[in-house]
C-alpha atoms as one frame of an Amber mdcrd trajectory, in Angstrom:
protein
   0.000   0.000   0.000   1.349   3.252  -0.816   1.959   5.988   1.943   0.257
   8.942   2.940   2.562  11.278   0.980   2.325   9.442  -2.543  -1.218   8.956
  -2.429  -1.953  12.723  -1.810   0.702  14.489  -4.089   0.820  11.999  -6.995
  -2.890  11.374  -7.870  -3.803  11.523 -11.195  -6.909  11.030 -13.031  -6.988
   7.701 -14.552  -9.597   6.807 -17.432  -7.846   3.715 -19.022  -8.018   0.493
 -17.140  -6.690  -3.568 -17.359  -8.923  -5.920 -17.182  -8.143  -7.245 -14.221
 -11.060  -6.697 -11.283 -10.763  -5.074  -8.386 -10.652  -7.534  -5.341 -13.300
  -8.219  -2.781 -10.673  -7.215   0.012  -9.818  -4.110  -1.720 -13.618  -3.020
  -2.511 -13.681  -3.300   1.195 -11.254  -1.244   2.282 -12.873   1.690  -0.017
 -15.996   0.612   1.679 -14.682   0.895   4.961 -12.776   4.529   4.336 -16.313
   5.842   2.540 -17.967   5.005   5.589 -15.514   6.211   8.125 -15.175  10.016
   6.113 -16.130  13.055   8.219 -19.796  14.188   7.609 -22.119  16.782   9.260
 -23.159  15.368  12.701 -22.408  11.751  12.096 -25.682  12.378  10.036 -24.212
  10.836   6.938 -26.428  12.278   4.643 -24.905  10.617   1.825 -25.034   6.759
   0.106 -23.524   5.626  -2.466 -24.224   3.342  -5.641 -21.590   0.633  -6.269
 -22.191  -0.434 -10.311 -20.465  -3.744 -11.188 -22.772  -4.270 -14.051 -21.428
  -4.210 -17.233 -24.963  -3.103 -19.259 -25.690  -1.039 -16.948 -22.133   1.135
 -17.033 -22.398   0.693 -21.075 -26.287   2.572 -20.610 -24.345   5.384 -18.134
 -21.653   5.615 -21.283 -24.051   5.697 -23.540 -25.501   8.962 -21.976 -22.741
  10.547 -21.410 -19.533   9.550 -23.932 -17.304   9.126 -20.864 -15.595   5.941
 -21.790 -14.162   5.653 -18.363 -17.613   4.212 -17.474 -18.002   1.427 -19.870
 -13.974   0.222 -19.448 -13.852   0.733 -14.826 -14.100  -2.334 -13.295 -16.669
  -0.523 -10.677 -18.234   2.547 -11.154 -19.481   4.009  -7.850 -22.288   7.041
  -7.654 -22.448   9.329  -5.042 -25.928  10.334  -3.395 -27.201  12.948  -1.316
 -29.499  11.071   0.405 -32.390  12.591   2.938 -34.249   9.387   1.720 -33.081
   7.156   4.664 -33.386   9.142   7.885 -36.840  10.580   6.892 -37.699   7.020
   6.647 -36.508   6.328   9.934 -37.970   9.464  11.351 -41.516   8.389   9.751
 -40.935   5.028  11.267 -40.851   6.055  15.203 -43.352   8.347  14.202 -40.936
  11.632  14.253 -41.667  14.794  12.769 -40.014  15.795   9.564 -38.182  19.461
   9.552 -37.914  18.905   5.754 -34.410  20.270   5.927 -33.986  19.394   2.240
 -36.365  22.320   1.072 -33.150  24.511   2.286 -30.426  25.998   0.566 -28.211
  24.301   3.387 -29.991  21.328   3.410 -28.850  20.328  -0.215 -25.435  21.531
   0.289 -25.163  19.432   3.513 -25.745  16.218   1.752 -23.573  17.527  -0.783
 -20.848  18.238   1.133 -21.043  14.663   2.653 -21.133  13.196  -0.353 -18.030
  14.976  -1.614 -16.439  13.865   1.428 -17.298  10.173   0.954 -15.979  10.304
  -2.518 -12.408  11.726  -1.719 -12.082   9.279   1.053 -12.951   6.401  -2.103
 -10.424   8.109  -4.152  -7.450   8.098  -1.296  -8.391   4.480  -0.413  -7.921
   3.771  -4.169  -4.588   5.458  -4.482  -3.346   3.772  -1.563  -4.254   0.471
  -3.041  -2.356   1.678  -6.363  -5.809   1.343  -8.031  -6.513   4.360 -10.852
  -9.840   6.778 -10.187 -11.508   9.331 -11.969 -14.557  11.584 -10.968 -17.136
  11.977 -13.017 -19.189  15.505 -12.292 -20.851  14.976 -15.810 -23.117  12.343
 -14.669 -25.121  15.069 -12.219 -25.821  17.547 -15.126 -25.693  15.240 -18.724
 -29.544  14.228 -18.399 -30.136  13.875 -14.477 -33.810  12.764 -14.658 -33.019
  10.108 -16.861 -29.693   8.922 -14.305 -32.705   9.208 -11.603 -34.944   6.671
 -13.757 -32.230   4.303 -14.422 -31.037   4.191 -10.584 -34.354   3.933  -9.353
 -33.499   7.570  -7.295 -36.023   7.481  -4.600 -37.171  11.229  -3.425 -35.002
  12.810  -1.274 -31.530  11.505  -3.064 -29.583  13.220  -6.107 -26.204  12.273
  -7.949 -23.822  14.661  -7.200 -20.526  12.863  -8.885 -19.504   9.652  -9.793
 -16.265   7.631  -9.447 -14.592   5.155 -12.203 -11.960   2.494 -10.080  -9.984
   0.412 -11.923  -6.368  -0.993 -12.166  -5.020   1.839 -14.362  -3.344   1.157
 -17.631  -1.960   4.906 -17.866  -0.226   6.603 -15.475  -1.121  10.551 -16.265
   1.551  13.449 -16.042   0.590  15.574 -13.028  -1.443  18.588 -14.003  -0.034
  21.940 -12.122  -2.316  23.039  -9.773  -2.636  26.438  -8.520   0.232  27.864
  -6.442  -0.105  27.937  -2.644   0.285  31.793  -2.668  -2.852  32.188  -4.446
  -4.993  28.847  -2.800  -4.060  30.258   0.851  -4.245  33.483   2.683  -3.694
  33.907   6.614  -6.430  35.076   8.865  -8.502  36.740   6.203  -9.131  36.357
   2.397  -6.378  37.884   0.005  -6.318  41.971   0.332  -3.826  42.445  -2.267
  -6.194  42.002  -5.301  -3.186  43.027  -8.118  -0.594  40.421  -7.194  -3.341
  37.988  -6.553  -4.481  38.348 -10.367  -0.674  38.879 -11.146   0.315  35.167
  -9.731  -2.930  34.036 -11.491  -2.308  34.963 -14.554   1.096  33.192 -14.465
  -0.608  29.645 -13.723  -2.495  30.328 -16.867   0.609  30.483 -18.242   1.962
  27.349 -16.786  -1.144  25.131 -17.824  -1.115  26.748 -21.325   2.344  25.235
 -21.280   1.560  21.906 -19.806  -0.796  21.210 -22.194   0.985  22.380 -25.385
   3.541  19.207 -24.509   1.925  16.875 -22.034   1.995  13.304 -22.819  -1.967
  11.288 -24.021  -2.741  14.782 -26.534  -2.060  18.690 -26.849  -4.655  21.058
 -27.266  -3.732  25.234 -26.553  -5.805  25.640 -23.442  -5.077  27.572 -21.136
  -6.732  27.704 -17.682  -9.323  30.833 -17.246 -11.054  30.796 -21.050 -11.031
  26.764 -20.879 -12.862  27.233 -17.176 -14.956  30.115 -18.760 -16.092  27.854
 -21.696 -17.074  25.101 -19.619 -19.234  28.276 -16.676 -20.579  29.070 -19.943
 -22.440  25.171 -20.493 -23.516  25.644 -16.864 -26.024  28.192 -17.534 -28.128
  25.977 -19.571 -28.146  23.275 -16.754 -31.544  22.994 -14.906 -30.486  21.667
 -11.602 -33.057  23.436  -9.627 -35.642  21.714 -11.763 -34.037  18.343 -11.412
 -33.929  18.870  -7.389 -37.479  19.958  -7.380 -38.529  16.708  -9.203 -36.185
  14.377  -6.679 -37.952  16.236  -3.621 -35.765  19.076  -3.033 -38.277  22.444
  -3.203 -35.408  24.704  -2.148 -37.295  27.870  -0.650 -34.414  29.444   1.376
């Protein structure tokens, strides 16, 4: 198993995979860290959808043209899930606060899902397993990804995770410098040499990608961001949330 230092600063995201499957011991251990991430309250308003079957990851490729899907050996989906506890709470007869009609309510489950998921992706890395998140499958047709789940009310996708043993190993992409990702005590006053030291990155990953290894392309980091902002505004998440139980009022 790989230590604490490798699996941190030399993930990559994998989307070509061997054959070979992923053992029951090691689907464990990812089990085990998923469960064991930090969440809000020990409420764990999160669950997650472990896909092993093969038409059903060639259906999810199908609808969205990531590949990754079709060639993982499992493919897991992360949920926010109110679904579980309110039927608990109905149960022993408790009354319902419906905390998911709230802005915070749907970024709480979020947030625990997103935690749940980067525990799965260390606990892969450590295992020397490849990963790759998949945000696409929240926003490419989300009421269909309900249907073909069976997405009870009260749960959403909010990303999804390809595992496999990897077949490529990825050049690291440069990340943002630590001047610019961290600020002391307050946010960032100095707005010029923030933007400065910004617009140097851009630099860097216009560089990286004119020359790293898999395909070039002449990117470079705030129009390619911009582009992909710009497909947001068509998404109609709000809708989607309002049909999965979610009538976000404040």
């Amino acid at each position: 198993m790989l230590d604490v230092k490798q699996t941190l600063l030399d993930r990559t995201s994998v989307r070509r995979y061997e054959r070979e499957p992923i053992t029951d011991e090691q689907m464990a251990f990812i089990y085990d860290a998923i469960r064991n991430c930090p969440n809000s309250y020990n409420g764990q308003q999160y669950s997650v959808i472990d896909i092993d079957d093969q038409d059903l990851k060639e259906q999810l490729y199908e609808l969205t043209g990531q590949k990754q899907i079709k060639t993982c050996n499992r493919f897991l989906v992360f949920l926010s899930d109110f679904n579980q506890i309110r039927a608990l709470a109905e149960k022993k007869g408790l009354e319902w606060p419906e905390v998911e009609d709230t802005m915070d309510g749907v970024l709480l489950g979020t947030i625990d899902a997103s935690l749940a998921m980067m525990s799965a992706v260390t606990a892969a890395e450590a295992l020397g397993l490849g990963s790759n998140c998949i945000g696409y499958l929240r926003t490419v047709d989300p009421a269909k990804v309900a249907e073909m789940l069976k997405l009870p009310k009260g749960v959403f996708v909010v990303c999804g995770l390809a595992i496999g043993v990897p077949r490529e190993h990825p050049d690291l992409k440069p990340k943002k410098p630590a001047s610019v990702v961290f600020s002391r005590n307050c946010y960032h006053q100095d707005r010029e040499k923030m933007v400065d030291e910004l617009e140097k990155y851009d630099e860097v990953v216009k560089e990286y990608n004119a020359h790293r290894a898999g395909g070039t392309t002449n990117n470079d980091w705030v129009a390619h961001i911009l582009n992909y902002y710009s497909h947001v505004l068509d998404y109609r998440i709000l809708d989607y949330l309002k049909d999965q139980g979610y009538d976000v009022k404040k």
